[in-house]
Every structure is written in structure tokens, then in C-alpha cells.
Amino acid sequence: MPVLIGILMLMGIVAKNAILLIDFAIEMRARGLERLAAVVEAGHKRAQPIVMTSIAMSAGMLPSALGVGEGGAFRAPMAIAVMGGIIVSTVLSLVVVPSLYLVMDDISRVFGWIFGRVIGQKEPEPESPEAHVLAERIAKGREDLSLMQGRLIALEAALQQKGRPHAAE
């Protein structure tokens, strides 16, 4: 039974590693990086946190794996399963997950092409505004802000004038 608990813990950590890698790769693709370059960059940037987490988890399980303390014999199989799984899954996460992502991306493109012909092409995503449009929006926002500040100053002045007769009494 403790081994099953260890396997459940391991599943969560392996899923976290995959999410770290793929989420970073998707973010890099959204920034305009080519898909293979994005996956390689994700591997470079996320390898250290993944390996550090795995080392910390394995080191944390070491006392339980050695059977130290009360109930050590009960927890040892769980710890051994987690430590072995962490070591193997770390290597696999850094190699297999990015490869599987690229394969699944290819498959989704093929299915998109096949079903796009049957169902129809998906609507194009809205383009981000041009730089001059953003500059105009910022200038308009600054004008609105200065108008609001002017109104606020006028209101504060009016309140102070109304408050002065009461202050003299």
C-alpha cells in the first residue's frame, strides 16, 4: 500500500515537470520563436529547476528509504519507489516529453488540415494593434488623465472655499 502512495506522489511530480517544460515552450512560441527552437530553449531554461526539484525530493526520501526511525520498514518501499521513479522520470521528462510534444504538434497539424477541409478553416486570430495605434491610445489616455486631474484640482479648490467660512467661526 505505501508503494501506491509513493507512485501517486511520483505522478504529481512528473506531471509538474512536463507542465513546466511544455508551458515554457508554448510561451516561447507565442513570442515568435520557431517550434523546435522553443522546445530546445524550454529544455535549457527549465532543466535546472526540474533537476533541483528531483534532487531535493530524492534527498528528502533518503531517511525513509533507509528505514530510519519508527515505522521505517513501513515507509521504506514507498520512499524507494519514489526515489527510483524520480531519477528515471527526470531523465525521461527532459528527453521524452519535448519529443512527444513535437510529435503531438505534428499530429494536431495533420488533423487540423484534414478536419479543416471538412468543417472549414478556423477563424483567424485577431492581430495585435500596430505600434502607432498603441501610441495613439497611450496619448489619448494621458489626455484623459490630465483632464481628470484638472477636475480633481478644481473640486478640491471648491471644497476648500466652502470650508473656509466654517473654519473662521
XYZ file of C-alpha atoms in Angstrom, residues 146-162:
17
model
C -4.724 65.214 -17.301
C -8.390 66.250 -17.710
C -9.358 64.161 -14.695
C -6.518 65.639 -12.656
C -7.685 69.150 -13.597
C -11.226 68.342 -12.496
C -9.938 66.895 -9.238
C -7.920 70.050 -8.511
C -10.983 72.214 -9.267
C -13.158 70.102 -6.947
C -10.601 70.283 -4.150
C -10.396 74.072 -4.556
C -14.193 74.365 -4.436
C -14.340 72.240 -1.291
C -11.665 74.352 0.380
C -13.568 77.559 -0.449
C -16.755 76.147 1.008
